[in-house]
mmCIF file of C-alpha atoms in Angstrom:
data_model
loop_
_atom_site.group_PDB
_atom_site.id
_atom_site.type_symbol
_atom_site.label_atom_id
_atom_site.label_comp_id
_atom_site.label_asym_id
_atom_site.label_seq_id
_atom_site.Cartn_x
_atom_site.Cartn_y
_atom_site.Cartn_z
ATOM 1 C CA MET A 215 18.333 9.823 3.792
ATOM 2 C CA ASN A 216 18.018 6.261 2.502
ATOM 3 C CA ALA A 217 16.234 5.173 -0.670
ATOM 4 C CA ILE A 218 12.990 4.344 1.158
ATOM 5 C CA GLU A 219 12.829 7.734 2.855
ATOM 6 C CA ASP A 220 13.705 9.398 -0.434
ATOM 7 C CA LEU A 221 10.831 7.647 -2.216
ATOM 8 C CA ALA A 222 8.472 8.434 0.684
ATOM 9 C CA ARG A 223 9.491 12.106 0.548
ATOM 10 C CA LEU A 224 8.439 12.282 -3.118
ATOM 11 C CA ILE A 225 5.210 10.342 -2.572
ATOM 12 C CA LYS A 226 4.304 12.676 0.295
ATOM 13 C CA LYS A 227 4.095 15.569 -2.191
ATOM 14 C CA LEU A 228 1.087 13.940 -3.858
ATOM 15 C CA PRO A 229 -2.296 15.325 -2.796
ATOM 16 C CA GLY A 230 -3.844 13.576 0.197
ATOM 17 C CA MET A 231 -0.628 11.866 1.304
ATOM 18 C CA GLY A 232 0.549 12.038 4.895
ATOM 19 C CA GLU A 233 3.925 10.976 6.214
ATOM 20 C CA LYS A 234 2.761 7.528 7.308
ATOM 21 C CA SER A 235 0.786 6.690 4.188
ATOM 22 C CA ALA A 236 3.763 7.780 2.043
ATOM 23 C CA LEU A 237 6.047 5.453 3.999
ATOM 24 C CA ARG A 238 3.527 2.616 3.712
ATOM 25 C CA LEU A 239 3.303 3.022 -0.036
ATOM 26 C CA SER A 240 7.099 3.048 -0.260
ATOM 27 C CA TYR A 241 7.306 -0.268 1.584
ATOM 28 C CA TYR A 242 4.525 -1.632 -0.546
ATOM 29 C CA LEU A 243 6.500 -0.720 -3.672
ATOM 30 C CA LEU A 244 9.616 -2.266 -2.173
ATOM 31 C CA LYS A 245 7.860 -5.621 -1.888
ATOM 32 C CA SER A 246 5.622 -5.529 -4.944
ATOM 33 C CA ASP A 247 6.081 -7.222 -8.298
ATOM 34 C CA PRO A 248 9.026 -5.578 -10.139
ATOM 35 C CA THR A 249 6.995 -5.672 -13.367
ATOM 36 C CA TYR A 250 4.351 -3.531 -11.687
ATOM 37 C CA ASN A 251 6.923 -1.024 -10.439
ATOM 38 C CA ARG A 252 8.474 -0.685 -13.888
ATOM 39 C CA ALA A 253 5.054 -0.245 -15.506
ATOM 40 C CA LEU A 254 3.970 2.384 -12.971
ATOM 41 C CA ALA A 255 7.281 4.268 -13.286
ATOM 42 C CA GLU A 256 7.069 4.247 -17.070
ATOM 43 C CA ARG A 257 3.490 5.604 -17.026
ATOM 44 C CA ILE A 258 4.357 8.369 -14.560
ATOM 45 C CA ALA A 259 7.393 9.416 -16.586
ATOM 46 C CA SER A 260 5.541 9.469 -19.909
ATOM 47 C CA ILE A 261 2.032 10.699 -19.012
ATOM 48 C CA GLN A 262 2.747 14.324 -19.914
ATOM 49 C CA GLU A 263 4.104 13.428 -23.348
ATOM 50 C CA LYS A 264 1.121 11.290 -24.262
ATOM 51 C CA ILE A 265 -1.671 13.635 -23.218
ATOM 52 C CA HIS A 266 -2.675 17.154 -24.353
ATOM 53 C CA PRO A 267 -5.852 19.254 -24.215
ATOM 54 C CA CYS A 268 -8.408 18.728 -26.991
ATOM 55 C CA PRO A 269 -8.334 21.887 -29.183
ATOM 56 C CA VAL A 270 -12.146 21.941 -29.264
ATOM 57 C CA CYS A 271 -13.332 21.277 -25.712
ATOM 58 C CA GLY A 272 -10.114 21.401 -23.691
ATOM 59 C CA SER A 273 -10.409 17.959 -22.087
ATOM 60 C CA TYR A 274 -7.284 15.822 -22.029
ATOM 61 C CA THR A 275 -6.806 13.391 -24.872
ATOM 62 C CA GLU A 276 -4.182 11.358 -26.691
ATOM 63 C CA ASP A 277 -5.832 12.007 -30.059
ATOM 64 C CA ASP A 278 -6.060 15.110 -32.283
ATOM 65 C CA ILE A 279 -9.663 15.598 -31.168
ATOM 66 C CA CYS A 280 -11.037 14.006 -27.972
ATOM 67 C CA GLU A 281 -13.480 11.096 -27.917
ATOM 68 C CA PHE A 282 -16.392 13.328 -26.834
ATOM 69 C CA CYS A 283 -15.974 15.892 -29.610
ATOM 70 C CA LYS A 284 -15.312 13.158 -32.191
ATOM 71 C CA SER A 285 -18.270 10.969 -31.239
ATOM 72 C CA GLU A 286 -21.284 10.870 -33.558
ATOM 73 C CA LYS A 287 -23.430 9.330 -30.868
ATOM 74 C CA ARG A 288 -23.459 12.343 -28.583
ATOM 75 C CA ASP A 289 -26.144 15.021 -28.514
ATOM 76 C CA ARG A 290 -24.644 18.138 -30.141
ATOM 77 C CA THR A 291 -27.385 20.429 -28.863
ATOM 78 C CA GLU A 292 -26.259 20.130 -25.237
ATOM 79 C CA LEU A 293 -23.047 21.576 -23.849
ATOM 80 C CA MET A 294 -21.845 20.996 -20.306
ATOM 81 C CA VAL A 295 -19.315 23.498 -18.996
ATOM 82 C CA VAL A 296 -16.933 22.087 -16.357
ATOM 83 C CA GLU A 297 -13.913 23.432 -14.509
ATOM 84 C CA GLU A 298 -11.405 20.649 -15.081
ATOM 85 C CA SER A 299 -10.830 17.880 -17.590
ATOM 86 C CA GLN A 300 -11.277 15.174 -14.947
ATOM 87 C CA ASP A 301 -14.857 16.415 -14.416
ATOM 88 C CA THR A 302 -15.727 15.159 -17.906
ATOM 89 C CA VAL A 303 -14.551 11.701 -16.852
ATOM 90 C CA THR A 304 -16.574 11.866 -13.620
ATOM 91 C CA ILE A 305 -19.742 12.838 -15.480
ATOM 92 C CA ASN A 306 -19.116 10.367 -18.276
ATOM 93 C CA GLN A 307 -18.448 7.442 -15.967
ATOM 94 C CA ALA A 308 -21.721 8.182 -14.159
ATOM 95 C CA GLY A 309 -23.450 7.516 -17.496
ATOM 96 C CA ILE A 310 -26.011 10.279 -16.954
ATOM 97 C CA TYR A 311 -25.172 12.697 -19.759
ATOM 98 C CA ASN A 312 -24.684 12.295 -23.479
ATOM 99 C CA GLY A 313 -24.009 15.825 -24.733
ATOM 100 C CA LEU A 314 -20.744 17.634 -25.368
ATOM 101 C CA PHE A 315 -18.328 19.179 -22.863
ATOM 102 C CA HIS A 316 -16.391 22.397 -22.492
ATOM 103 C CA VAL A 317 -13.488 22.579 -20.048
ATOM 104 C CA LEU A 318 -12.769 26.025 -18.579
ATOM 105 C CA GLY A 319 -9.464 25.069 -16.998
ATOM 106 C CA GLY A 320 -10.529 26.332 -13.552
ATOM 107 C CA ALA A 321 -12.887 28.843 -11.994
ATOM 108 C CA ILE A 322 -12.796 32.604 -11.504
ATOM 109 C CA ASN A 323 -10.775 33.314 -8.374
ATOM 110 C CA PRO A 324 -9.654 36.955 -8.049
ATOM 111 C CA LEU A 325 -7.660 36.256 -4.872
ATOM 112 C CA ASN A 326 -5.491 33.812 -6.774
ATOM 113 C CA GLY A 327 -5.292 36.116 -9.797
ATOM 114 C CA ILE A 328 -7.555 33.934 -11.952
ATOM 115 C CA GLY A 329 -9.803 36.251 -13.957
ATOM 116 C CA PRO A 330 -12.134 35.227 -16.821
ATOM 117 C CA ASP A 331 -9.282 35.861 -19.300
ATOM 118 C CA LYS A 332 -7.300 32.982 -17.755
ATOM 119 C CA LEU A 333 -10.135 30.542 -18.474
ATOM 120 C CA ARG A 334 -11.354 29.130 -21.792
ATOM 121 C CA ILE A 335 -14.381 31.461 -21.859
ATOM 122 C CA LYS A 336 -13.601 33.179 -25.172
ATOM 123 C CA GLU A 337 -13.368 29.707 -26.736
ATOM 124 C CA LEU A 338 -16.710 28.832 -25.123
ATOM 125 C CA LEU A 339 -18.461 31.821 -26.719
ATOM 126 C CA GLU A 340 -16.948 31.120 -30.138
ATOM 127 C CA ARG A 341 -18.000 27.519 -29.860
ATOM 128 C CA ILE A 342 -21.545 28.407 -28.848
ATOM 129 C CA ASP A 343 -21.878 30.926 -31.680
ATOM 130 C CA SER A 344 -20.679 28.479 -34.311
ATOM 131 C CA GLY A 345 -22.628 25.498 -32.937
ATOM 132 C CA ASN A 346 -26.252 24.386 -32.637
ATOM 133 C CA PHE A 347 -26.584 24.266 -28.886
ATOM 134 C CA LYS A 348 -30.004 24.517 -27.266
ATOM 135 C CA GLU A 349 -28.872 24.195 -23.689
ATOM 136 C CA ILE A 350 -25.722 25.143 -21.812
ATOM 137 C CA ILE A 351 -25.426 23.220 -18.538
ATOM 138 C CA ILE A 352 -22.998 24.908 -16.186
ATOM 139 C CA ALA A 353 -21.402 22.229 -14.013
ATOM 140 C CA THR A 354 -18.759 24.216 -12.203
ATOM 141 C CA ASN A 355 -18.088 23.097 -8.623
ATOM 142 C CA PRO A 356 -20.627 24.145 -5.940
ATOM 143 C CA THR A 357 -18.094 26.532 -4.377
ATOM 144 C CA GLU A 358 -17.882 30.316 -4.260
ATOM 145 C CA GLU A 359 -15.541 30.326 -7.258
ATOM 146 C CA GLY A 360 -17.731 27.873 -9.157
ATOM 147 C CA ASP A 361 -20.866 29.927 -8.451
ATOM 148 C CA THR A 362 -19.130 33.171 -9.499
ATOM 149 C CA THR A 363 -18.002 31.550 -12.728
ATOM 150 C CA ALA A 364 -21.497 30.188 -13.425
ATOM 151 C CA LEU A 365 -23.085 33.627 -12.957
ATOM 152 C CA TYR A 366 -20.403 35.297 -15.067
ATOM 153 C CA ILE A 367 -21.012 32.907 -17.967
ATOM 154 C CA LYS A 368 -24.784 33.197 -17.553
ATOM 155 C CA ARG A 369 -24.533 37.006 -17.975
ATOM 156 C CA LEU A 370 -22.358 36.654 -21.062
ATOM 157 C CA LEU A 371 -24.982 34.396 -22.629
ATOM 158 C CA GLU A 372 -28.039 36.521 -21.747
ATOM 159 C CA ASP A 373 -28.568 37.901 -25.260
ATOM 160 C CA ARG A 374 -28.475 34.503 -26.911
ATOM 161 C CA LYS A 375 -31.479 32.226 -27.403
ATOM 162 C CA LEU A 376 -30.287 29.496 -25.093
ATOM 163 C CA ASN A 377 -31.359 27.612 -22.018
ATOM 164 C CA VAL A 378 -28.611 28.208 -19.496
ATOM 165 C CA THR A 379 -28.883 25.815 -16.556
ATOM 166 C CA ARG A 380 -26.781 24.877 -13.584
ATOM 167 C CA LEU A 381 -26.409 21.522 -11.805
ATOM 168 C CA ALA A 382 -28.798 21.575 -8.850
ATOM 169 C CA SER A 383 -27.593 21.479 -5.344
ATOM 170 C CA GLY A 384 -27.682 18.021 -4.036
ATOM 171 C CA LEU A 385 -23.967 18.278 -4.505
ATOM 172 C CA PRO A 386 -22.580 18.900 -1.043
ATOM 173 C CA ILE A 387 -21.795 22.621 -0.697
ATOM 174 C CA GLY A 388 -18.095 23.442 -0.457
ATOM 175 C CA GLY A 389 -17.287 20.042 -1.945
ATOM 176 C CA ASP A 390 -15.694 19.009 -5.169
ATOM 177 C CA LEU A 391 -17.416 17.427 -8.165
ATOM 178 C CA GLY A 392 -14.724 14.758 -8.430
ATOM 179 C CA TYR A 393 -15.824 13.071 -5.212
ATOM 180 C CA ALA A 394 -19.576 13.025 -5.807
ATOM 181 C CA ASP A 395 -21.246 9.629 -6.137
ATOM 182 C CA LYS A 396 -23.362 8.653 -9.102
ATOM 183 C CA THR A 397 -26.708 9.100 -7.337
ATOM 184 C CA THR A 398 -25.858 12.608 -6.173
ATOM 185 C CA LEU A 399 -24.657 13.502 -9.657
ATOM 186 C CA MET A 400 -27.806 12.101 -11.225
ATOM 187 C CA ARG A 401 -30.097 13.988 -8.843
ATOM 188 C CA SER A 402 -28.231 17.220 -9.429
ATOM 189 C CA LEU A 403 -28.526 16.778 -13.188
ATOM 190 C CA LYS A 404 -32.242 15.906 -13.046
ATOM 191 C CA SER A 405 -33.137 18.923 -10.890
ATOM 192 C CA ARG A 406 -30.897 21.394 -12.679
ATOM 193 C CA ILE A 407 -32.276 24.907 -12.557
ATOM 194 C CA LYS A 408 -32.601 27.660 -15.117
ATOM 195 C CA LEU A 409 -30.198 30.508 -14.383
ATOM 196 C CA MET B 15 -8.157 2.811 -22.480
ATOM 197 C CA ASN B 16 -6.284 6.087 -22.685
ATOM 198 C CA ALA B 17 -3.012 6.965 -20.948
ATOM 199 C CA ILE B 18 -4.745 8.627 -18.000
ATOM 200 C CA GLU B 19 -7.003 5.643 -17.357
ATOM 201 C CA ASP B 20 -4.012 3.358 -17.780
ATOM 202 C CA LEU B 21 -2.027 5.273 -15.162
ATOM 203 C CA ALA B 22 -5.066 5.383 -12.837
ATOM 204 C CA ARG B 23 -5.542 1.610 -13.232
ATOM 205 C CA LEU B 24 -1.977 1.035 -11.980
ATOM 206 C CA ILE B 25 -2.264 3.576 -9.149
ATOM 207 C CA LYS B 26 -5.506 1.917 -8.033
ATOM 208 C CA LYS B 27 -3.558 -1.261 -7.216
ATOM 209 C CA LEU B 28 -1.702 0.572 -4.451
ATOM 210 C CA PRO B 29 -3.053 -0.024 -0.942
ATOM 211 C CA GLY B 30 -5.751 2.429 0.157
ATOM 212 C CA MET B 31 -6.483 3.719 -3.352
ATOM 213 C CA GLY B 32 -10.024 3.912 -4.663
ATOM 214 C CA GLU B 33 -11.080 4.585 -8.233
ATOM 215 C CA LYS B 34 -11.586 8.313 -7.695
ATOM 216 C CA SER B 35 -8.413 8.955 -5.743
ATOM 217 C CA ALA B 36 -6.420 7.045 -8.380
ATOM 218 C CA LEU B 37 -7.910 9.215 -11.116
ATOM 219 C CA ARG B 38 -7.210 12.382 -9.100
ATOM 220 C CA LEU B 39 -3.574 11.419 -8.624
ATOM 221 C CA SER B 40 -3.273 10.703 -12.343
ATOM 222 C CA TYR B 41 -4.537 14.172 -13.205
ATOM 223 C CA TYR B 42 -2.261 15.652 -10.575
ATOM 224 C CA LEU B 43 0.707 13.915 -12.215
ATOM 225 C CA LEU B 44 -0.451 15.127 -15.612
ATOM 226 C CA LYS B 45 -0.209 18.731 -14.449
ATOM 227 C CA SER B 46 2.745 18.531 -12.077
ATOM 228 C CA ASP B 47 6.357 19.560 -12.625
ATOM 229 C CA PRO B 48 7.964 17.147 -15.160
ATOM 230 C CA THR B 49 11.116 17.066 -13.005
ATOM 231 C CA TYR B 50 9.046 15.712 -10.141
ATOM 232 C CA ASN B 51 7.451 13.039 -12.317
ATOM 233 C CA ARG B 52 10.826 11.878 -13.609
ATOM 234 C CA ALA B 53 12.267 11.777 -10.082
ATOM 235 C CA LEU B 54 9.293 9.812 -8.729
ATOM 236 C CA ALA B 55 9.366 7.372 -11.655
ATOM 237 C CA GLU B 56 13.099 6.800 -11.251
ATOM 238 C CA ARG B 57 12.748 6.095 -7.517
ATOM 239 C CA ILE B 58 9.865 3.677 -8.052
ATOM 240 C CA ALA B 59 11.743 1.813 -10.764
ATOM 241 C CA SER B 60 14.964 1.516 -8.763
ATOM 242 C CA ILE B 61 13.800 1.055 -5.158
ATOM 243 C CA GLN B 62 14.059 -2.746 -5.235
ATOM 244 C CA GLU B 63 17.623 -2.686 -6.551
ATOM 245 C CA LYS B 64 18.830 -0.304 -3.883
ATOM 246 C CA ILE B 65 17.301 -1.968 -0.845
ATOM 247 C CA HIS B 66 17.740 -5.441 0.702
ATOM 248 C CA PRO B 67 17.106 -6.999 4.143
ATOM 249 C CA CYS B 68 19.871 -6.623 6.744
ATOM 250 C CA PRO B 69 21.433 -10.100 7.196
ATOM 251 C CA VAL B 70 21.414 -9.622 11.002
ATOM 252 C CA CYS B 71 18.019 -8.173 11.883
ATOM 253 C CA GLY B 72 16.074 -8.372 8.618
ATOM 254 C CA SER B 73 15.161 -4.692 8.347
ATOM 255 C CA TYR B 74 15.576 -3.056 4.962
ATOM 256 C CA THR B 75 18.843 -1.274 4.298
ATOM 257 C CA GLU B 76 21.079 -0.009 1.508
ATOM 258 C CA ASP B 77 24.226 -1.010 3.397
ATOM 259 C CA ASP B 78 25.807 -4.402 4.170
ATOM 260 C CA ILE B 79 24.532 -4.164 7.755
ATOM 261 C CA CYS B 80 21.649 -1.832 8.730
ATOM 262 C CA GLU B 81 22.070 1.367 10.734
ATOM 263 C CA PHE B 82 20.507 -0.181 13.864
ATOM 264 C CA CYS B 83 22.764 -3.236 13.950
ATOM 265 C CA LYS B 84 25.837 -1.167 13.061
ATOM 266 C CA SER B 85 25.250 1.587 15.617
ATOM 267 C CA GLU B 86 27.469 1.666 18.697
ATOM 268 C CA LYS B 87 25.057 3.986 20.471
ATOM 269 C CA ARG B 88 22.234 1.477 20.804
ATOM 270 C CA ASP B 89 21.600 -0.728 23.824
ATOM 271 C CA ARG B 90 22.651 -4.262 22.852
ATOM 272 C CA THR B 91 20.895 -5.855 25.812
ATOM 273 C CA GLU B 92 17.416 -5.069 24.476
ATOM 274 C CA LEU B 93 15.868 -6.697 21.433
ATOM 275 C CA MET B 94 12.533 -5.664 19.984
ATOM 276 C CA VAL B 95 10.827 -8.222 17.745
ATOM 277 C CA VAL B 96 8.572 -6.718 15.063
ATOM 278 C CA GLU B 97 6.582 -8.135 12.168
ATOM 279 C CA GLU B 98 7.746 -5.897 9.341
ATOM 280 C CA SER B 99 10.735 -3.741 8.510
ATOM 281 C CA GLN B 100 8.626 -0.564 8.438
ATOM 282 C CA ASP B 101 7.765 -1.162 12.115
ATOM 283 C CA THR B 102 11.422 -0.424 12.981
ATOM 284 C CA VAL B 103 11.062 2.961 11.274
ATOM 285 C CA THR B 104 7.810 3.688 13.129
ATOM 286 C CA ILE B 105 9.381 2.856 16.501
ATOM 287 C CA ASN B 106 12.610 4.652 15.683
ATOM 288 C CA GLN B 107 10.892 7.829 14.478
ATOM 289 C CA ALA B 108 8.898 7.928 17.713
ATOM 290 C CA GLY B 109 12.267 8.209 19.506
ATOM 291 C CA ILE B 110 11.130 6.002 22.392
ATOM 292 C CA TYR B 111 13.453 3.001 22.071
ATOM 293 C CA ASN B 112 17.202 2.644 21.723
ATOM 294 C CA GLY B 113 17.788 -1.112 21.630
ATOM 295 C CA LEU B 114 18.157 -3.478 18.681
ATOM 296 C CA PHE B 115 15.457 -4.880 16.388
ATOM 297 C CA HIS B 116 14.551 -8.215 14.900
ATOM 298 C CA VAL B 117 12.186 -8.369 11.923
ATOM 299 C CA LEU B 118 10.127 -11.562 11.600
ATOM 300 C CA GLY B 119 8.839 -10.836 8.115
ATOM 301 C CA GLY B 120 5.192 -11.265 9.137
ATOM 302 C CA ALA B 121 3.133 -13.090 11.769
ATOM 303 C CA ILE B 122 1.941 -16.668 12.180
ATOM 304 C CA ASN B 123 -1.208 -17.077 10.104
ATOM 305 C CA PRO B 124 -2.189 -20.726 9.483
ATOM 306 C CA LEU B 125 -5.123 -19.766 7.235
ATOM 307 C CA ASN B 126 -2.723 -18.041 4.847
ATOM 308 C CA GLY B 127 -0.182 -20.860 5.150
ATOM 309 C CA ILE B 128 2.274 -18.814 7.193
ATOM 310 C CA GLY B 129 3.726 -21.081 9.848
ATOM 311 C CA PRO B 130 6.669 -20.294 12.161
ATOM 312 C CA ASP B 131 9.062 -21.760 9.572
ATOM 313 C CA LYS B 132 8.144 -18.969 7.127
ATOM 314 C CA LEU B 133 9.241 -16.320 9.620
ATOM 315 C CA ARG B 134 12.739 -15.367 10.804
ATOM 316 C CA ILE B 135 12.278 -17.193 14.122
ATOM 317 C CA LYS B 136 15.227 -19.579 13.789
ATOM 318 C CA GLU B 137 17.424 -16.534 13.155
ATOM 319 C CA LEU B 138 15.913 -14.895 16.241
ATOM 320 C CA LEU B 139 16.867 -17.841 18.490
ATOM 321 C CA GLU B 140 20.391 -18.018 17.068
ATOM 322 C CA ARG B 141 20.783 -14.291 17.595
ATOM 323 C CA ILE B 142 19.530 -14.445 21.163
ATOM 324 C CA ASP B 143 21.821 -17.377 21.990
ATOM 325 C CA SER B 144 24.910 -15.665 20.606
ATOM 326 C CA GLY B 145 24.056 -12.199 22.021
ATOM 327 C CA ASN B 146 23.887 -10.575 25.448
ATOM 328 C CA PHE B 147 20.208 -9.688 25.557
ATOM 329 C CA LYS B 148 18.495 -9.172 28.895
ATOM 330 C CA GLU B 149 15.066 -8.370 27.541
ATOM 331 C CA ILE B 150 13.137 -9.405 24.452
ATOM 332 C CA ILE B 151 10.286 -6.971 23.720
ATOM 333 C CA ILE B 152 7.716 -8.537 21.432
ATOM 334 C CA ALA B 153 6.132 -5.785 19.370
ATOM 335 C CA THR B 154 4.042 -7.769 16.928
ATOM 336 C CA ASN B 155 0.764 -6.116 15.916
ATOM 337 C CA PRO B 156 -2.155 -6.287 18.408
ATOM 338 C CA THR B 157 -4.070 -8.693 16.167
ATOM 339 C CA GLU B 158 -4.878 -12.382 16.501
ATOM 340 C CA GLU B 159 -1.877 -13.271 14.345
ATOM 341 C CA GLY B 160 0.398 -10.914 16.265
ATOM 342 C CA ASP B 161 -0.765 -12.333 19.607
ATOM 343 C CA THR B 162 -0.309 -15.917 18.407
ATOM 344 C CA THR B 163 3.197 -15.099 17.227
ATOM 345 C CA ALA B 164 4.047 -13.391 20.528
ATOM 346 C CA LEU B 165 2.910 -16.408 22.555
ATOM 347 C CA TYR B 166 4.726 -18.810 20.246
ATOM 348 C CA ILE B 167 8.018 -16.926 20.668
ATOM 349 C CA LYS B 168 7.457 -16.590 24.410
ATOM 350 C CA ARG B 169 7.156 -20.384 24.729
ATOM 351 C CA LEU B 170 10.319 -20.944 22.691
ATOM 352 C CA LEU B 171 12.227 -18.654 25.052
ATOM 353 C CA GLU B 172 10.875 -20.097 28.306
ATOM 354 C CA ASP B 173 14.064 -22.015 29.215
ATOM 355 C CA ARG B 174 16.318 -19.022 28.742
ATOM 356 C CA LYS B 175 17.148 -16.453 31.415
ATOM 357 C CA LEU B 176 15.426 -13.549 29.736
ATOM 358 C CA ASN B 177 12.729 -11.021 30.381
ATOM 359 C CA VAL B 178 10.196 -11.535 27.601
ATOM 360 C CA THR B 179 7.757 -8.622 27.385
ATOM 361 C CA ARG B 180 5.060 -7.471 25.002
ATOM 362 C CA LEU B 181 3.952 -3.945 24.083
ATOM 363 C CA ALA B 182 0.997 -3.114 26.294
ATOM 364 C CA SER B 183 -2.414 -2.539 24.937
ATOM 365 C CA GLY B 184 -3.065 1.087 24.460
ATOM 366 C CA LEU B 185 -2.571 0.212 20.827
ATOM 367 C CA PRO B 186 -6.067 0.017 19.361
ATOM 368 C CA ILE B 187 -7.089 -3.651 19.078
ATOM 369 C CA GLY B 188 -7.347 -4.948 15.520
ATOM 370 C CA GLY B 189 -5.221 -2.039 14.348
ATOM 371 C CA ASP B 190 -1.806 -1.854 12.795
ATOM 372 C CA LEU B 191 1.392 -0.603 14.412
ATOM 373 C CA GLY B 192 2.211 1.563 11.411
ATOM 374 C CA TYR B 193 -0.658 3.940 12.072
ATOM 375 C CA ALA B 194 -0.157 4.456 15.804
ATOM 376 C CA ASP B 195 0.794 7.915 16.992
ATOM 377 C CA LYS B 196 3.836 8.630 19.101
ATOM 378 C CA THR B 197 1.930 9.010 22.380
ATOM 379 C CA THR B 198 0.133 5.706 21.982
ATOM 380 C CA LEU B 199 3.400 4.008 21.093
ATOM 381 C CA MET B 200 5.135 5.543 24.085
ATOM 382 C CA ARG B 201 2.384 4.482 26.492
ATOM 383 C CA SER B 202 2.380 0.948 25.132
ATOM 384 C CA LEU B 203 6.157 0.741 25.536
ATOM 385 C CA LYS B 204 6.086 2.157 29.082
ATOM 386 C CA SER B 205 3.409 -0.250 30.312
ATOM 387 C CA ARG B 206 4.730 -3.297 28.513
ATOM 388 C CA ILE B 207 3.899 -6.515 30.377
ATOM 389 C CA LYS B 208 5.867 -9.619 31.184
ATOM 390 C CA LEU B 209 4.660 -12.608 29.194
#
């Protein structure tokens, strides 16, 4: 195996990469600006040292507390519960929400051995009980696992005086929040339903 | 800009990467095996030091002379002329051709200032005149630039006793050789036409 094939083999392990696209990227890197290659390599090698989950909400951050939890401009009466840290970025970049976030770290999936205890649900309850939230917006993915997780959390919160809502469909069913466009996200937020 | 956004910004510069896919890959790298990240980073940083063009045919290699030019099992009476080094890999992986290659380093494109002098055409003529080729197969991409280049080379070779052929259509017009499947490649090789 030569160096190009070796690089392509590693690139192919990335999600969404086929054999041909991996080879194309390898050739692209072979011909690109060396400064770019060094910068990219350095970032890939160091990303895991620089980033850790925020102890409050669980989204990835370089700081002690993440920018959302730290911000004084965000509405502390609204809490949006998402599966993954990148979902906070998706929502935030859409510019449609100004409350706080809570990252579960996944969704309930018994077949894969992911029960509620594997998710940051205990932390969610503690946070809700010590906070001043009026509404909990459940923004798990519109999949079977996401729906199960939403219902599970809704039941846990039934005794509390809270609006518990869920992002409306409008999100394509079976899809993934990370690929939704801004308009779809906005519509699903606007028409969110009470659970 | 945090480390994730910084990594995504660099990944987005790669061909075929949108904003969302770049962010997804960044998060994937954040959660993946550190050994993998280090290996990928090392390969990206070092690829340009390990690889250089073969002085004979111009395809990328780690050795003094590339595997195609060195091989004693390949037919030295056939020469396939391609635009880029990766095209030799595409053809070779399809297992449909056993002759030698010549890499031009691109195609004639006056609008982008790429004239025949910017390509390895002089080297091609020297190689043909000092070799024993019976057939020159022009396998430039089926684009305007590729066609122009094929005709230009055909005219240069008119006085020589050579079959000059071109990969048949069957390749989707306006497309790129690197994305063709094996069957399409095979058909286009089988029905190649005399120029």
